[in-house]
């Protein structure tokens, strides 16, 4: 039985040096990529970019989840979270504060908004928001990590 201190045997040992070289930037790349994935969605809703629907149309769409959600302030909150929160996550500033909001947002998307449409993202199902939510949960647990403002100032929020 292998102990934790033993390194696993690589099928292609010559790739070991590549893995070792990329290891320090792998997690920051994930955090930055995840944050930047949200930004265009927020820009679409806040600034009318990329063929966006109006705030009223978005609120009507949110209203499918119930009257409580079909209000413009939720549209502004979610679009603001996607745009500004995505930038903060990518920069690694207030990372956990943002990540927990994304986890909640993606949970709502999975269980309330997208569940009736099934699994596949191509039909508006839960596949994409569930994947994004799991990555955000990982970021919430792990924190900002290296190459982040949180790390540079020595605070993990």
PDB file of N, CA and C in Angstrom, residues 34-102:
ATOM      1  N   UNK A  34     -12.362  30.759 -14.105  1.00  0.00           N
ATOM      2  CA  UNK A  34     -13.734  30.705 -13.605  1.00  0.00           C
ATOM      3  C   UNK A  34     -14.298  32.112 -13.443  1.00  0.00           C
ATOM      4  N   UNK A  35     -13.513  33.015 -12.877  1.00  0.00           N
ATOM      5  CA  UNK A  35     -13.968  34.392 -12.733  1.00  0.00           C
ATOM      6  C   UNK A  35     -14.258  35.036 -14.070  1.00  0.00           C
ATOM      7  N   UNK A  36     -13.372  34.833 -15.025  1.00  0.00           N
ATOM      8  CA  UNK A  36     -13.549  35.456 -16.338  1.00  0.00           C
ATOM      9  C   UNK A  36     -14.691  34.840 -17.136  1.00  0.00           C
ATOM     10  N   UNK A  37     -15.071  33.602 -16.833  1.00  0.00           N
ATOM     11  CA  UNK A  37     -16.238  33.007 -17.487  1.00  0.00           C
ATOM     12  C   UNK A  37     -17.518  33.767 -17.152  1.00  0.00           C
ATOM     13  N   UNK A  38     -17.599  34.287 -15.931  1.00  0.00           N
ATOM     14  CA  UNK A  38     -18.810  34.988 -15.509  1.00  0.00           C
ATOM     15  C   UNK A  38     -18.909  36.400 -16.094  1.00  0.00           C
ATOM     16  N   UNK A  39     -17.790  37.046 -16.327  1.00  0.00           N
ATOM     17  CA  UNK A  39     -17.771  38.466 -16.711  1.00  0.00           C
ATOM     18  C   UNK A  39     -18.628  38.778 -17.944  1.00  0.00           C
ATOM     19  N   UNK A  40     -18.538  38.031 -19.051  1.00  0.00           N
ATOM     20  CA  UNK A  40     -19.370  38.381 -20.207  1.00  0.00           C
ATOM     21  C   UNK A  40     -20.867  38.270 -19.931  1.00  0.00           C
ATOM     22  N   UNK A  41     -21.247  37.345 -19.071  1.00  0.00           N
ATOM     23  CA  UNK A  41     -22.666  37.214 -18.718  1.00  0.00           C
ATOM     24  C   UNK A  41     -23.145  38.466 -17.988  1.00  0.00           C
ATOM     25  N   UNK A  42     -22.336  38.944 -17.063  1.00  0.00           N
ATOM     26  CA  UNK A  42     -22.686  40.172 -16.351  1.00  0.00           C
ATOM     27  C   UNK A  42     -22.673  41.381 -17.267  1.00  0.00           C
ATOM     28  N   UNK A  43     -21.697  41.450 -18.159  1.00  0.00           N
ATOM     29  CA  UNK A  43     -21.626  42.567 -19.107  1.00  0.00           C
ATOM     30  C   UNK A  43     -22.838  42.567 -20.028  1.00  0.00           C
ATOM     31  N   UNK A  44     -23.264  41.402 -20.390  1.00  0.00           N
ATOM     32  CA  UNK A  44     -24.441  41.278 -21.236  1.00  0.00           C
ATOM     33  C   UNK A  44     -25.660  41.879 -20.538  1.00  0.00           C
ATOM     34  N   UNK A  45     -25.870  41.507 -19.293  1.00  0.00           N
ATOM     35  CA  UNK A  45     -27.039  41.981 -18.570  1.00  0.00           C
ATOM     36  C   UNK A  45     -26.955  43.426 -18.117  1.00  0.00           C
ATOM     37  N   UNK A  46     -25.786  43.852 -17.662  1.00  0.00           N
ATOM     38  CA  UNK A  46     -25.643  45.216 -17.132  1.00  0.00           C
ATOM     39  C   UNK A  46     -25.518  46.265 -18.225  1.00  0.00           C
ATOM     40  N   UNK A  47     -24.784  45.947 -19.264  1.00  0.00           N
ATOM     41  CA  UNK A  47     -24.426  46.951 -20.252  1.00  0.00           C
ATOM     42  C   UNK A  47     -25.064  46.716 -21.622  1.00  0.00           C
ATOM     43  N   UNK A  48     -25.932  45.711 -21.722  1.00  0.00           N
ATOM     44  CA  UNK A  48     -26.621  45.454 -22.975  1.00  0.00           C
ATOM     45  C   UNK A  48     -25.730  44.921 -24.080  1.00  0.00           C
ATOM     46  N   UNK A  49     -24.632  44.304 -23.727  1.00  0.00           N
ATOM     47  CA  UNK A  49     -23.688  43.776 -24.723  1.00  0.00           C
ATOM     48  C   UNK A  49     -24.100  42.370 -25.173  1.00  0.00           C
ATOM     49  N   UNK A  50     -23.558  41.954 -26.292  1.00  0.00           N
ATOM     50  CA  UNK A  50     -23.691  40.578 -26.785  1.00  0.00           C
ATOM     51  C   UNK A  50     -25.149  40.170 -26.996  1.00  0.00           C
ATOM     52  N   UNK A  51     -25.963  41.069 -27.526  1.00  0.00           N
ATOM     53  CA  UNK A  51     -27.353  40.744 -27.827  1.00  0.00           C
ATOM     54  C   UNK A  51     -28.223  40.560 -26.604  1.00  0.00           C
ATOM     55  N   UNK A  52     -27.973  41.350 -25.591  1.00  0.00           N
ATOM     56  CA  UNK A  52     -28.672  41.192 -24.309  1.00  0.00           C
ATOM     57  C   UNK A  52     -30.146  41.543 -24.391  1.00  0.00           C
ATOM     58  N   UNK A  53     -30.875  40.937 -23.479  1.00  0.00           N
ATOM     59  CA  UNK A  53     -32.270  41.307 -23.281  1.00  0.00           C
ATOM     60  C   UNK A  53     -32.315  42.494 -22.328  1.00  0.00           C
ATOM     61  N   UNK A  54     -33.415  43.214 -22.338  1.00  0.00           N
ATOM     62  CA  UNK A  54     -33.575  44.348 -21.432  1.00  0.00           C
ATOM     63  C   UNK A  54     -33.717  43.843 -20.000  1.00  0.00           C
ATOM     64  N   UNK A  55     -33.549  44.750 -19.049  1.00  0.00           N
ATOM     65  CA  UNK A  55     -33.731  44.402 -17.638  1.00  0.00           C
ATOM     66  C   UNK A  55     -35.140  43.855 -17.418  1.00  0.00           C
ATOM     67  N   UNK A  56     -36.136  44.472 -18.044  1.00  0.00           N
ATOM     68  CA  UNK A  56     -37.520  44.017 -17.892  1.00  0.00           C
ATOM     69  C   UNK A  56     -37.693  42.591 -18.429  1.00  0.00           C
ATOM     70  N   UNK A  57     -37.080  42.306 -19.566  1.00  0.00           N
ATOM     71  CA  UNK A  57     -37.159  40.958 -20.128  1.00  0.00           C
ATOM     72  C   UNK A  57     -36.456  39.949 -19.225  1.00  0.00           C
ATOM     73  N   UNK A  58     -35.322  40.357 -18.672  1.00  0.00           N
ATOM     74  CA  UNK A  58     -34.613  39.465 -17.757  1.00  0.00           C
ATOM     75  C   UNK A  58     -35.428  39.218 -16.497  1.00  0.00           C
ATOM     76  N   UNK A  59     -36.065  40.267 -15.978  1.00  0.00           N
ATOM     77  CA  UNK A  59     -36.900  40.115 -14.778  1.00  0.00           C
ATOM     78  C   UNK A  59     -38.071  39.181 -15.061  1.00  0.00           C
ATOM     79  N   UNK A  60     -38.646  39.285 -16.240  1.00  0.00           N
ATOM     80  CA  UNK A  60     -39.744  38.387 -16.615  1.00  0.00           C
ATOM     81  C   UNK A  60     -39.246  36.940 -16.657  1.00  0.00           C
ATOM     82  N   UNK A  61     -38.053  36.753 -17.191  1.00  0.00           N
ATOM     83  CA  UNK A  61     -37.465  35.418 -17.239  1.00  0.00           C
ATOM     84  C   UNK A  61     -37.201  34.890 -15.824  1.00  0.00           C
ATOM     85  N   UNK A  62     -36.683  35.749 -14.950  1.00  0.00           N
ATOM     86  CA  UNK A  62     -36.460  35.358 -13.551  1.00  0.00           C
ATOM     87  C   UNK A  62     -37.789  35.008 -12.893  1.00  0.00           C
ATOM     88  N   UNK A  63     -38.850  35.688 -13.303  1.00  0.00           N
ATOM     89  CA  UNK A  63     -40.171  35.464 -12.730  1.00  0.00           C
ATOM     90  C   UNK A  63     -40.697  34.059 -12.942  1.00  0.00           C
ATOM     91  N   UNK A  64     -40.119  33.308 -13.885  1.00  0.00           N
ATOM     92  CA  UNK A  64     -40.520  31.902 -14.069  1.00  0.00           C
ATOM     93  C   UNK A  64     -40.229  31.086 -12.823  1.00  0.00           C
ATOM     94  N   UNK A  65     -39.291  31.552 -12.004  1.00  0.00           N
ATOM     95  CA  UNK A  65     -38.946  30.840 -10.772  1.00  0.00           C
ATOM     96  C   UNK A  65     -39.877  31.216  -9.626  1.00  0.00           C
ATOM     97  N   UNK A  66     -40.733  32.193  -9.844  1.00  0.00           N
ATOM     98  CA  UNK A  66     -41.657  32.648  -8.814  1.00  0.00           C
ATOM     99  C   UNK A  66     -41.681  34.161  -8.769  1.00  0.00           C
ATOM    100  N   UNK A  67     -42.770  34.695  -8.278  1.00  0.00           N
ATOM    101  CA  UNK A  67     -42.963  36.147  -8.246  1.00  0.00           C
ATOM    102  C   UNK A  67     -41.845  36.866  -7.488  1.00  0.00           C
ATOM    103  N   UNK A  68     -41.361  36.265  -6.417  1.00  0.00           N
ATOM    104  CA  UNK A  68     -40.296  36.849  -5.604  1.00  0.00           C
ATOM    105  C   UNK A  68     -39.059  37.161  -6.444  1.00  0.00           C
ATOM    106  N   UNK A  69     -38.715  36.264  -7.382  1.00  0.00           N
ATOM    107  CA  UNK A  69     -37.492  36.409  -8.177  1.00  0.00           C
ATOM    108  C   UNK A  69     -37.678  37.308  -9.381  1.00  0.00           C
ATOM    109  N   UNK A  70     -38.904  37.586  -9.769  1.00  0.00           N
ATOM    110  CA  UNK A  70     -39.159  38.355 -10.973  1.00  0.00           C
ATOM    111  C   UNK A  70     -39.116  39.858 -10.773  1.00  0.00           C
ATOM    112  N   UNK A  71     -38.186  40.320  -9.979  1.00  0.00           N
ATOM    113  CA  UNK A  71     -38.056  41.747  -9.702  1.00  0.00           C
ATOM    114  C   UNK A  71     -36.707  42.235 -10.214  1.00  0.00           C
ATOM    115  N   UNK A  72     -36.685  43.476 -10.674  1.00  0.00           N
ATOM    116  CA  UNK A  72     -35.482  44.024 -11.323  1.00  0.00           C
ATOM    117  C   UNK A  72     -34.264  44.014 -10.410  1.00  0.00           C
ATOM    118  N   UNK A  73     -34.443  44.194  -9.099  1.00  0.00           N
ATOM    119  CA  UNK A  73     -33.255  44.236  -8.230  1.00  0.00           C
ATOM    120  C   UNK A  73     -32.495  42.914  -8.249  1.00  0.00           C
ATOM    121  N   UNK A  74     -33.186  41.777  -8.436  1.00  0.00           N
ATOM    122  CA  UNK A  74     -32.483  40.497  -8.544  1.00  0.00           C
ATOM    123  C   UNK A  74     -31.663  40.442  -9.829  1.00  0.00           C
ATOM    124  N   UNK A  75     -32.204  41.000 -10.887  1.00  0.00           N
ATOM    125  CA  UNK A  75     -31.488  41.030 -12.166  1.00  0.00           C
ATOM    126  C   UNK A  75     -30.203  41.843 -12.020  1.00  0.00           C
ATOM    127  N   UNK A  76     -30.309  43.006 -11.395  1.00  0.00           N
ATOM    128  CA  UNK A  76     -29.115  43.832 -11.177  1.00  0.00           C
ATOM    129  C   UNK A  76     -28.109  43.127 -10.264  1.00  0.00           C
ATOM    130  N   UNK A  77     -28.613  42.480  -9.212  1.00  0.00           N
ATOM    131  CA  UNK A  77     -27.710  41.777  -8.296  1.00  0.00           C
ATOM    132  C   UNK A  77     -26.953  40.666  -9.029  1.00  0.00           C
ATOM    133  N   UNK A  78     -27.662  39.809  -9.748  1.00  0.00           N
ATOM    134  CA  UNK A  78     -27.025  38.680 -10.429  1.00  0.00           C
ATOM    135  C   UNK A  78     -26.069  39.163 -11.512  1.00  0.00           C
ATOM    136  N   UNK A  79     -26.497  40.138 -12.307  1.00  0.00           N
ATOM    137  CA  UNK A  79     -25.603  40.665 -13.345  1.00  0.00           C
ATOM    138  C   UNK A  79     -24.389  41.351 -12.732  1.00  0.00           C
ATOM    139  N   UNK A  80     -24.587  42.075 -11.632  1.00  0.00           N
ATOM    140  CA  UNK A  80     -23.467  42.710 -10.933  1.00  0.00           C
ATOM    141  C   UNK A  80     -22.515  41.677 -10.352  1.00  0.00           C
ATOM    142  N   UNK A  81     -23.094  40.608  -9.771  1.00  0.00           N
ATOM    143  CA  UNK A  81     -22.261  39.527  -9.238  1.00  0.00           C
ATOM    144  C   UNK A  81     -21.443  38.897 -10.359  1.00  0.00           C
ATOM    145  N   UNK A  82     -22.081  38.624 -11.473  1.00  0.00           N
ATOM    146  CA  UNK A  82     -21.351  37.993 -12.578  1.00  0.00           C
ATOM    147  C   UNK A  82     -20.235  38.901 -13.091  1.00  0.00           C
ATOM    148  N   UNK A  83     -20.530  40.176 -13.288  1.00  0.00           N
ATOM    149  CA  UNK A  83     -19.522  41.067 -13.856  1.00  0.00           C
ATOM    150  C   UNK A  83     -18.451  41.432 -12.824  1.00  0.00           C
ATOM    151  N   UNK A  84     -18.858  42.096 -11.752  1.00  0.00           N
ATOM    152  CA  UNK A  84     -17.875  42.570 -10.760  1.00  0.00           C
ATOM    153  C   UNK A  84     -17.308  41.416  -9.934  1.00  0.00           C
ATOM    154  N   UNK A  85     -18.169  40.469  -9.552  1.00  0.00           N
ATOM    155  CA  UNK A  85     -17.688  39.308  -8.810  1.00  0.00           C
ATOM    156  C   UNK A  85     -16.732  38.466  -9.630  1.00  0.00           C
ATOM    157  N   UNK A  86     -17.026  38.335 -10.927  1.00  0.00           N
ATOM    158  CA  UNK A  86     -16.116  37.593 -11.799  1.00  0.00           C
ATOM    159  C   UNK A  86     -14.751  38.246 -11.880  1.00  0.00           C
ATOM    160  N   UNK A  87     -14.741  39.581 -11.982  1.00  0.00           N
ATOM    161  CA  UNK A  87     -13.462  40.300 -11.999  1.00  0.00           C
ATOM    162  C   UNK A  87     -12.722  40.133 -10.672  1.00  0.00           C
ATOM    163  N   UNK A  88     -13.455  40.208  -9.563  1.00  0.00           N
ATOM    164  CA  UNK A  88     -12.825  40.030  -8.248  1.00  0.00           C
ATOM    165  C   UNK A  88     -12.251  38.628  -8.102  1.00  0.00           C
ATOM    166  N   UNK A  89     -13.006  37.619  -8.533  1.00  0.00           N
ATOM    167  CA  UNK A  89     -12.505  36.249  -8.431  1.00  0.00           C
ATOM    168  C   UNK A  89     -11.255  36.076  -9.290  1.00  0.00           C
ATOM    169  N   UNK A  90     -11.276  36.607 -10.494  1.00  0.00           N
ATOM    170  CA  UNK A  90     -10.115  36.490 -11.375  1.00  0.00           C
ATOM    171  C   UNK A  90      -8.897  37.171 -10.756  1.00  0.00           C
ATOM    172  N   UNK A  91      -9.108  38.321 -10.124  1.00  0.00           N
ATOM    173  CA  UNK A  91      -8.003  39.047  -9.489  1.00  0.00           C
ATOM    174  C   UNK A  91      -7.606  38.414  -8.158  1.00  0.00           C
ATOM    175  N   UNK A  92      -8.484  37.586  -7.613  1.00  0.00           N
ATOM    176  CA  UNK A  92      -8.197  36.980  -6.319  1.00  0.00           C
ATOM    177  C   UNK A  92      -8.383  37.961  -5.176  1.00  0.00           C
ATOM    178  N   UNK A  93      -9.394  38.805  -5.261  1.00  0.00           N
ATOM    179  CA  UNK A  93      -9.696  39.773  -4.205  1.00  0.00           C
ATOM    180  C   UNK A  93     -11.074  39.447  -3.628  1.00  0.00           C
ATOM    181  N   UNK A  94     -11.139  39.305  -2.313  1.00  0.00           N
ATOM    182  CA  UNK A  94     -12.380  38.903  -1.630  1.00  0.00           C
ATOM    183  C   UNK A  94     -12.894  37.585  -2.215  1.00  0.00           C
ATOM    184  N   UNK A  95     -11.975  36.710  -2.502  1.00  0.00           N
ATOM    185  CA  UNK A  95     -12.260  35.500  -3.269  1.00  0.00           C
ATOM    186  C   UNK A  95     -13.345  34.643  -2.638  1.00  0.00           C
ATOM    187  N   UNK A  96     -13.228  34.358  -1.355  1.00  0.00           N
ATOM    188  CA  UNK A  96     -14.221  33.497  -0.713  1.00  0.00           C
ATOM    189  C   UNK A  96     -15.576  34.187  -0.584  1.00  0.00           C
ATOM    190  N   UNK A  97     -15.584  35.485  -0.367  1.00  0.00           N
ATOM    191  CA  UNK A  97     -16.834  36.238  -0.279  1.00  0.00           C
ATOM    192  C   UNK A  97     -17.586  36.126  -1.604  1.00  0.00           C
ATOM    193  N   UNK A  98     -16.877  36.254  -2.688  1.00  0.00           N
ATOM    194  CA  UNK A  98     -17.479  36.146  -4.017  1.00  0.00           C
ATOM    195  C   UNK A  98     -17.850  34.697  -4.309  1.00  0.00           C
ATOM    196  N   UNK A  99     -16.968  33.777  -3.989  1.00  0.00           N
ATOM    197  CA  UNK A  99     -17.201  32.364  -4.312  1.00  0.00           C
ATOM    198  C   UNK A  99     -18.458  31.833  -3.637  1.00  0.00           C
ATOM    199  N   UNK A 100     -18.702  32.209  -2.392  1.00  0.00           N
ATOM    200  CA  UNK A 100     -19.902  31.690  -1.718  1.00  0.00           C
ATOM    201  C   UNK A 100     -21.173  32.225  -2.375  1.00  0.00           C
ATOM    202  N   UNK A 101     -21.112  33.438  -2.886  1.00  0.00           N
ATOM    203  CA  UNK A 101     -22.272  33.973  -3.605  1.00  0.00           C
ATOM    204  C   UNK A 101     -22.483  33.232  -4.927  1.00  0.00           C
ATOM    205  N   UNK A 102     -21.391  32.916  -5.615  1.00  0.00           N
ATOM    206  CA  UNK A 102     -21.517  32.139  -6.849  1.00  0.00           C
ATOM    207  C   UNK A 102     -22.042  30.731  -6.569  1.00  0.00           C
TER     208      UNK A 102
END
